[in-house]
Amino acid sequence: MSGLYYEEFEVGETIEHERRRTISESDNQRFCDMTMNQQPLHLDAEFAGETDFGRRLVNGLYTVSLAVGITIPETTDGTIVANLSYDDVVHPKPVFHGDTIRVQSTVTDKRETSDGERGVVTMHVEAFNQDDELVCEFDRTVLSLKREYADAE
């Protein structure tokens, strides 16, 4: 377990996540297939080539999912009760096959639950490509274990 317990999160701290991931054409294809998203902008090279982007885009929901996954080891691995929400998702730049994504999370809020046994933590998550362009951002809110109550869970 490498995640943080509620009391270890500090409002204002930014966590630079160590893992990065280069997105392949196969990653995008499999994600579209699994989610039944057949948008030609993600799958059809001829169609996408005639758009303003000039080539296929990576599915935006895959980008969000990848960003969340990258954050897990340093934030909530083994210390989470539940993800509560993903809010204000924005994709300011497109993601293409071959882009390498890195992620950082900034803790923006935390509060104890009414029973005092857990805590709610909100993080602003930002994903960047290999050129340090912001390609996705959102707020992730989690219900986190407190260390003293972790064994009871």
Short mmCIF file of C-alpha atoms in Angstrom, two decimals:
data_model
loop_
_atom_site.label_atom_id
_atom_site.label_comp_id
_atom_site.label_asym_id
_atom_site.label_seq_id
_atom_site.Cartn_x
_atom_site.Cartn_y
_atom_site.Cartn_z
CA MET A 1 0.00 0.00 0.00
CA SER A 2 1.51 3.30 -1.07
CA GLY A 3 -1.47 5.65 -0.95
CA LEU A 4 -2.00 8.42 1.56
CA TYR A 5 -4.35 8.30 4.50
CA TYR A 6 -6.68 11.26 5.00
CA GLU A 7 -4.44 12.93 7.58
CA GLU A 8 -1.42 12.73 5.23
CA PHE A 9 -3.00 14.90 2.53
CA GLU A 10 -2.11 18.59 2.84
CA VAL A 11 -4.20 21.27 1.17
CA GLY A 12 -2.01 23.10 -1.34
CA GLU A 13 0.50 20.29 -1.85
CA THR A 14 1.20 19.21 -5.42
CA ILE A 15 2.11 15.60 -6.08
CA GLU A 16 4.17 14.99 -9.24
CA HIS A 17 3.32 11.42 -10.19
CA GLU A 18 6.30 9.30 -11.17
CA ARG A 19 4.66 7.06 -13.74
CA ARG A 20 4.17 8.22 -17.33
CA ARG A 21 2.48 6.45 -20.19
CA THR A 22 2.85 6.63 -23.95
CA ILE A 23 -0.53 6.06 -25.57
CA SER A 24 -0.56 3.62 -28.47
CA GLU A 25 -3.04 3.23 -31.28
CA SER A 26 -3.93 -0.14 -29.75
CA ASP A 27 -4.71 1.46 -26.36
CA ASN A 28 -7.15 3.85 -28.01
CA GLN A 29 -8.72 1.14 -30.19
CA ARG A 30 -9.25 -1.25 -27.25
CA PHE A 31 -10.75 1.47 -25.06
CA CYS A 32 -13.17 2.49 -27.83
CA ASP A 33 -14.11 -1.15 -28.38
CA MET A 34 -14.66 -1.85 -24.66
CA THR A 35 -16.85 1.22 -24.22
CA MET A 36 -18.66 0.77 -27.56
CA ASN A 37 -17.59 4.27 -28.62
CA GLN A 38 -17.36 4.12 -32.41
CA GLN A 39 -16.77 7.83 -33.00
CA PRO A 40 -14.89 8.00 -36.33
CA LEU A 41 -12.70 10.83 -35.02
CA HIS A 42 -11.04 8.17 -32.82
CA LEU A 43 -11.06 5.23 -35.23
CA ASP A 44 -11.20 6.28 -38.89
CA ALA A 45 -7.93 7.73 -40.21
CA GLU A 46 -9.53 8.99 -43.43
CA PHE A 47 -12.38 10.71 -41.60
CA ALA A 48 -10.09 12.22 -38.95
CA GLY A 49 -7.63 13.35 -41.63
CA GLU A 50 -10.29 15.65 -43.05
CA THR A 51 -10.98 17.38 -39.71
CA ASP A 52 -9.20 20.37 -38.20
CA PHE A 53 -7.04 17.91 -36.22
CA GLY A 54 -5.74 16.18 -39.36
CA ARG A 55 -5.48 12.78 -37.64
CA ARG A 56 -7.22 10.52 -35.15
CA LEU A 57 -7.67 11.73 -31.58
CA VAL A 58 -7.33 9.60 -28.47
CA ASN A 59 -10.69 9.09 -26.78
CA GLY A 60 -11.03 11.79 -24.12
CA LEU A 61 -12.50 9.38 -21.59
CA TYR A 62 -9.41 7.22 -21.99
CA THR A 63 -7.25 10.26 -21.24
CA VAL A 64 -9.24 10.93 -18.04
CA SER A 65 -9.07 7.26 -17.03
CA LEU A 66 -5.34 7.10 -17.68
CA ALA A 67 -4.76 10.27 -15.65
CA VAL A 68 -6.70 8.82 -12.72
CA GLY A 69 -4.80 5.55 -12.96
CA ILE A 70 -1.45 7.33 -12.95
CA THR A 71 -2.43 9.14 -9.72
CA ILE A 72 -3.38 6.02 -7.76
CA PRO A 73 0.02 4.86 -6.40
CA GLU A 74 0.89 8.16 -4.70
CA THR A 75 -2.64 9.13 -3.60
CA THR A 76 -5.18 6.40 -2.92
CA ASP A 77 -3.63 2.95 -3.43
CA GLY A 78 -5.06 0.90 -0.56
CA THR A 79 -6.30 3.93 1.37
CA ILE A 80 -9.49 4.78 -0.50
CA VAL A 81 -13.05 3.90 0.44
CA ALA A 82 -14.56 5.25 -2.80
CA ASN A 83 -14.19 7.73 -5.62
CA LEU A 84 -17.01 10.21 -5.07
CA SER A 85 -16.83 12.43 -8.14
CA TYR A 86 -14.94 13.68 -11.16
CA ASP A 87 -15.89 17.28 -11.82
CA ASP A 88 -15.12 20.07 -14.27
CA VAL A 89 -13.38 17.87 -16.84
CA VAL A 90 -11.66 19.95 -19.53
CA HIS A 91 -9.60 18.87 -22.57
CA PRO A 92 -7.74 22.05 -23.61
CA LYS A 93 -5.53 20.27 -26.19
CA PRO A 94 -6.02 17.05 -28.15
CA VAL A 95 -4.17 13.82 -27.37
CA PHE A 96 -2.78 11.77 -30.27
CA HIS A 97 -1.36 8.28 -30.64
CA GLY A 98 2.25 8.34 -29.47
CA ASP A 99 1.77 11.12 -26.91
CA THR A 100 3.35 10.50 -23.52
CA ILE A 101 1.22 11.62 -20.59
CA ARG A 102 2.44 12.79 -17.20
CA VAL A 103 0.18 13.85 -14.35
CA GLN A 104 0.20 16.00 -11.25
CA SER A 105 -2.39 16.30 -8.48
CA THR A 106 -2.87 19.32 -6.22
CA VAL A 107 -4.87 18.85 -3.02
CA THR A 108 -7.49 21.61 -3.01
CA ASP A 109 -9.75 20.63 -0.11
CA LYS A 110 -10.19 18.12 2.68
CA ARG A 111 -12.73 17.62 5.43
CA GLU A 112 -13.61 14.92 7.91
CA THR A 113 -16.84 12.96 7.61
CA SER A 114 -19.51 13.57 10.24
CA ASP A 115 -18.52 10.42 12.16
CA GLY A 116 -14.85 11.49 12.13
CA GLU A 117 -13.73 8.06 10.93
CA ARG A 118 -12.94 9.04 7.32
CA GLY A 119 -12.24 12.10 5.25
CA VAL A 120 -13.20 13.61 1.93
CA VAL A 121 -10.26 14.84 -0.17
CA THR A 122 -10.48 16.82 -3.41
CA MET A 123 -7.55 17.00 -5.81
CA HIS A 124 -7.15 19.03 -8.99
CA VAL A 125 -5.60 16.64 -11.51
CA GLU A 126 -3.67 17.92 -14.52
CA ALA A 127 -2.37 15.79 -17.40
CA PHE A 128 0.36 17.03 -19.73
CA ASN A 129 1.81 15.67 -22.97
CA GLN A 130 5.50 15.29 -23.77
CA ASP A 131 5.65 18.96 -24.79
CA ASP A 132 4.32 20.03 -21.36
CA GLU A 133 1.02 21.11 -22.90
CA LEU A 134 -1.99 20.70 -20.64
CA VAL A 135 -4.22 18.12 -22.33
CA CYS A 136 -6.73 17.31 -19.58
CA GLU A 137 -7.72 18.60 -16.15
CA PHE A 138 -10.43 17.79 -13.65
CA ASP A 139 -11.25 17.65 -9.96
CA ARG A 140 -11.28 14.22 -8.30
CA THR A 141 -12.99 13.79 -4.94
CA VAL A 142 -12.36 10.68 -2.85
CA LEU A 143 -13.51 9.22 0.44
CA SER A 144 -10.28 8.37 2.22
CA LEU A 145 -9.45 6.16 5.18
CA LYS A 146 -8.00 7.63 8.33
CA ARG A 147 -5.01 5.64 9.54
CA GLU A 148 -6.47 4.85 12.97
CA TYR A 149 -9.64 3.36 11.42
CA ALA A 150 -7.99 1.60 8.46
CA ASP A 151 -8.00 -1.89 10.01
CA ALA A 152 -11.77 -1.68 10.61
CA GLU A 153 -12.36 -1.24 6.87
#
